[in-house]
Each structure stands twice: as C-alpha cells, then as structure tokens.
Short mmCIF file of C-alpha atoms in Angstrom, two decimals:
data_model
loop_
_atom_site.label_atom_id
_atom_site.label_comp_id
_atom_site.label_asym_id
_atom_site.label_seq_id
_atom_site.Cartn_x
_atom_site.Cartn_y
_atom_site.Cartn_z
CA MET A 10 0.00 0.00 0.00
CA PHE A 11 1.18 3.53 -0.74
CA ALA A 12 1.25 6.03 2.07
CA ARG A 13 -1.43 8.70 1.78
CA PRO A 14 0.28 11.59 0.06
CA LEU A 15 1.11 15.01 1.20
CA ALA A 16 -2.01 17.02 0.80
CA PHE A 17 -3.62 16.71 4.16
CA SER A 18 -0.55 17.26 6.30
CA LEU A 19 1.73 19.03 3.81
CA ALA A 20 5.03 20.13 5.21
CA LEU A 21 8.50 21.58 4.49
CA ALA A 22 12.15 20.98 4.25
CA ALA A 23 15.01 20.90 6.69
CA PRO A 24 13.18 20.38 9.98
CA ALA A 25 16.53 20.60 11.74
CA LEU A 26 16.54 24.29 10.88
CA VAL A 27 13.38 24.98 12.84
CA SER A 28 13.84 25.58 16.54
CA ALA A 29 11.95 27.32 19.31
CA ALA A 30 9.69 30.14 18.18
CA ALA A 31 10.99 33.71 18.30
CA PRO A 32 9.29 37.06 17.80
CA ALA A 33 8.51 37.43 14.11
CA PRO A 34 10.69 40.02 12.34
CA ALA A 35 8.10 42.20 10.64
CA ASN A 36 10.28 42.80 7.59
CA GLU A 37 10.75 39.07 6.89
CA LEU A 38 7.06 38.31 7.33
CA ALA A 39 6.22 41.19 4.98
CA GLN A 40 8.75 39.84 2.50
CA VAL A 41 7.07 36.43 2.57
CA GLN A 42 3.67 38.08 2.04
CA GLN A 43 5.11 40.02 -0.91
CA HIS A 44 6.52 36.81 -2.39
CA LEU A 45 3.19 35.02 -2.15
CA GLU A 46 1.37 37.95 -3.74
CA SER A 47 3.87 38.23 -6.60
CA VAL A 48 3.68 34.57 -7.70
CA SER A 49 0.80 33.88 -10.08
CA SER A 50 2.05 30.42 -11.05
CA MET A 51 4.82 28.00 -10.19
CA THR A 52 6.12 24.65 -11.35
CA ALA A 53 8.68 22.50 -9.55
CA GLY A 54 9.82 18.98 -8.93
CA PHE A 55 9.07 17.67 -5.46
CA ALA A 56 10.27 14.95 -3.14
CA GLN A 57 7.78 13.99 -0.42
CA THR A 58 9.00 12.15 2.66
CA ASP A 59 6.55 10.75 5.19
CA ARG A 60 7.01 10.01 8.89
CA ASN A 61 8.32 6.52 8.07
CA GLY A 62 11.09 7.90 5.89
CA ARG A 63 9.46 6.79 2.63
CA THR A 64 10.02 9.21 -0.25
CA LEU A 65 7.93 9.74 -3.37
CA THR A 66 8.74 12.18 -6.15
CA GLY A 67 6.76 14.03 -8.79
CA THR A 68 5.86 17.39 -10.29
CA MET A 69 3.98 20.25 -8.67
CA THR A 70 2.00 22.78 -10.70
CA LEU A 71 0.51 25.84 -8.97
CA LYS A 72 -1.78 28.55 -10.32
CA ARG A 73 -3.26 31.16 -8.06
CA PRO A 74 -5.88 31.57 -6.90
CA GLY A 75 -6.84 28.14 -5.72
CA LYS A 76 -5.27 25.64 -8.13
CA ILE A 77 -2.51 23.11 -7.48
CA ARG A 78 -1.62 19.66 -8.78
CA PHE A 79 0.78 17.08 -7.35
CA GLN A 80 1.47 14.53 -10.07
CA TYR A 81 3.31 11.56 -8.58
CA GLN A 82 6.02 9.47 -10.17
CA LYS A 83 5.10 6.69 -12.54
CA GLY A 84 3.68 3.71 -10.68
CA VAL A 85 2.04 5.71 -7.87
CA PRO A 86 -1.73 5.54 -8.55
CA GLN A 87 -2.57 8.68 -6.61
CA LEU A 88 -3.17 12.32 -7.41
CA ILE A 89 -3.70 15.50 -5.40
CA VAL A 90 -5.38 18.40 -7.14
CA ALA A 91 -7.19 21.61 -6.22
CA ASP A 92 -9.46 23.09 -8.88
CA GLY A 93 -10.07 26.52 -7.36
CA ARG A 94 -12.88 25.41 -5.07
CA SER A 95 -11.93 22.12 -3.43
CA LEU A 96 -8.89 19.99 -2.72
CA TYR A 97 -9.10 16.37 -3.87
CA PHE A 98 -7.14 13.26 -3.00
CA ILE A 99 -7.71 10.65 -5.71
CA ASP A 100 -6.64 7.03 -5.27
CA TYR A 101 -6.95 5.23 -8.59
CA GLN A 102 -5.94 1.90 -7.10
CA VAL A 103 -9.05 1.64 -4.95
CA ARG A 104 -11.18 4.10 -6.98
CA GLN A 105 -11.77 6.49 -4.12
CA VAL A 106 -11.94 10.29 -4.01
CA GLU A 107 -11.78 12.45 -0.88
CA ARG A 108 -12.65 16.15 -0.97
CA TRP A 109 -11.91 19.06 1.36
CA PRO A 110 -12.70 22.78 1.12
CA ILE A 111 -9.47 24.55 0.19
CA GLY A 112 -9.75 26.81 3.22
CA ASN A 113 -9.54 23.79 5.53
CA SER A 114 -6.13 22.76 4.22
CA PRO A 115 -2.72 24.09 5.27
CA LEU A 116 -2.23 24.63 1.53
CA ALA A 117 -4.56 27.64 1.72
CA VAL A 118 -1.62 29.90 2.49
CA LEU A 119 -0.04 28.90 -0.84
CA LEU A 120 -3.23 28.99 -2.87
CA ASN A 121 -4.75 32.30 -1.78
CA PRO A 122 -2.49 35.28 -2.60
CA LYS A 123 -4.85 37.64 -0.75
CA LYS A 124 -4.65 35.74 2.55
CA ASP A 125 -3.07 37.94 5.20
CA ILE A 126 -0.56 35.56 6.72
CA ALA A 127 0.30 38.02 9.48
CA LYS A 128 -2.87 36.85 11.25
CA PHE A 129 -1.69 33.22 11.33
CA ALA A 130 2.08 33.21 10.80
CA LYS A 131 5.26 33.71 12.77
CA VAL A 132 8.90 33.67 11.74
CA VAL A 133 10.95 31.00 13.49
CA PRO A 134 14.75 31.03 13.78
CA THR A 135 16.81 28.96 11.35
CA GLY A 136 20.39 29.66 12.33
CA SER A 137 21.10 31.07 8.86
CA ASP A 138 20.80 34.63 7.59
CA ASN A 139 19.95 33.24 4.14
CA VAL A 140 16.97 31.13 5.23
CA VAL A 141 13.53 32.37 6.26
CA SER A 142 11.21 29.94 8.02
CA VAL A 143 7.56 30.81 8.61
CA GLU A 144 5.13 28.68 10.62
CA VAL A 145 1.47 29.09 9.72
CA ARG A 146 -1.35 27.80 11.90
CA ASP A 147 -4.87 28.80 12.87
CA ASP A 148 -5.15 28.49 16.65
CA SER A 149 -8.93 28.57 16.40
CA HIS A 150 -8.85 25.47 14.15
CA PRO A 151 -6.08 23.14 15.39
CA GLU A 152 -7.65 20.33 13.35
CA TYR A 153 -6.25 22.00 10.21
CA GLY A 154 -2.70 21.27 11.36
CA ARG A 155 0.20 23.58 10.66
CA ILE A 156 2.65 24.17 7.87
CA THR A 157 6.17 25.58 8.07
CA LEU A 158 7.36 27.18 4.86
CA ILE A 159 11.08 27.37 4.15
CA PHE A 160 12.48 30.06 1.86
CA GLN A 161 16.02 30.77 0.75
CA LYS A 162 16.98 34.36 0.02
CA ASN A 163 17.64 34.71 -3.70
CA PRO A 164 17.72 38.08 -5.50
CA SER A 165 16.49 36.52 -8.75
CA ALA A 166 13.34 35.01 -7.17
CA PRO A 167 10.02 36.85 -6.62
CA ALA A 168 10.42 39.34 -3.75
CA GLY A 169 13.91 37.94 -3.24
CA LEU A 170 12.74 34.57 -1.84
CA MET A 171 12.87 31.07 -3.30
CA LEU A 172 10.42 28.58 -1.79
CA GLN A 173 12.45 25.48 -0.95
CA GLY A 174 9.60 23.40 0.46
CA TRP A 175 7.65 22.93 3.63
CA VAL A 176 7.10 20.69 6.64
CA ALA A 177 3.54 19.98 7.67
CA LEU A 178 2.12 18.47 10.82
CA ASP A 179 -1.47 17.31 10.82
CA SER A 180 -3.76 17.23 13.85
CA GLN A 181 -2.29 13.83 14.83
CA ASN A 182 1.28 15.16 14.62
CA TYR A 183 2.06 13.15 11.50
CA ARG A 184 4.86 14.91 9.65
CA THR A 185 5.26 15.23 5.88
CA THR A 186 8.28 16.93 4.36
CA ILE A 187 8.29 18.42 0.87
CA ARG A 188 11.49 19.52 -0.86
CA LEU A 189 11.24 21.43 -4.12
CA SER A 190 13.64 21.62 -7.05
CA ASN A 191 13.81 23.34 -10.45
CA GLN A 192 11.39 26.05 -9.37
CA GLN A 193 9.95 28.16 -12.20
CA PHE A 194 7.72 31.17 -11.56
CA ASN A 195 4.97 33.04 -13.40
CA ALA A 196 4.89 31.06 -16.63
CA ASN A 197 1.60 30.59 -18.47
CA VAL A 198 -0.26 27.59 -16.98
CA SER A 199 -3.50 26.34 -18.54
CA ASP A 200 -6.52 25.66 -16.36
CA GLY A 201 -6.63 22.29 -18.08
CA ALA A 202 -3.63 21.26 -15.99
CA PHE A 203 -5.98 20.88 -13.03
CA ARG A 204 -8.52 18.56 -14.61
CA TRP A 205 -8.60 14.96 -13.48
CA ASN A 206 -10.34 11.68 -14.23
CA ASP A 207 -12.81 10.51 -11.62
CA PRO A 208 -12.19 6.77 -11.04
CA ARG A 209 -15.67 6.34 -9.54
CA LYS A 210 -17.43 7.03 -12.82
CA GLN A 211 -14.58 7.07 -15.36
CA GLY A 212 -15.36 10.63 -16.37
CA PRO A 213 -13.26 13.82 -16.62
CA ARG A 214 -13.41 16.56 -14.00
#
C-alpha cells in the first residue's frame, strides 16, 4: 500500500533548521507576504518524505488563486489536485476520491495570494541569515494542522525569496516533508492542468 500523500498534512524541508519560536521580524514576514502575492504560477519537482522515511517524487503545478496539482512518479496511482474550489485526493488503485474545502487545508496559504498571513504566521529562527522559516497555523482550528514554509533568500526570485519546500504536521502530529527543485515562476499555466479523471465514474473533471 502507498502512504497517503502530502495534501492533508503538507510540510516543508530541513526540519533541523526549525527551533523554538521567536518574535517574528516584521520585515521578513512582509517579504514572505510580498513573495506570495507576486507569484501567479509556479512549477517545480518535489520529493515527499513521510514520517516513516518513505520518499515519493513528482511534479507540482501551482496557479493562483486556488489551483494546485501534485502529479506523482510513474507507478504511484494517486493524485492531489485543487481546482479553485476544493482539494481532492484521488486514489486510482481503490477508486476512491476524498474532498476538502481549500480553506480547511494548510495549503490555503499557498493557494490564496490575498490571505493575510500576518494573522496566522510567525517567523521561526533557522540559524542562517539566508533562510527564512515561517510557521502558519490557525489556533482557532487546530484540526487543520500547521505548515512551516522554508524560503532561501535569492535576489532573482520573486520578492527575493525562493520557496524550498515545507514541513507539515497534521492534527495527529504526522509529519510530511516536501522539498522542491527546479522552481519556475509566473509562466503561463493552462486551467486544463488541473482537470482529473474521476475513477468512480470514469469521467473527466
């Protein structure tokens, strides 16, 4: 059996970098907000590692607002996709589909460029001047889990930050780590990239 993929406890890279919380530097949090607002689309390779150390790879495609697709490596019969309204986990092996409102997922911070992360986020220390780590959680809804985004400072990236990945903890403290590679920003991405075949009725979505 394949481990349930990343979507419902998505998380980010280099957990060793994240230590005890510190007061959030306002300039770094504002820089992260500016980065999120300046990215209309993104593609990247990803490596997803679960709590058991198992790693799956694939391609991530993002289009704001509200659309994302995690296409897994060949041989993994699963797909995660958000179509602008809902987030779906599709398991083609057992022909099952699970659906969540986008706002109930930690991914909401990545999918909604208008979301004011200052209400939910804090900067946490990394031990490196070139790395910015931001933990996002909604204390009024602990069941949504939390996501820690990791950025590397890069003058050529939007707002000077390159998203390297994230570490997510779900409500049961199950950790998923996502590491990104070959990040490309603001290219034209068709809405058709977020269509999917429903295994329950063999029809397109």
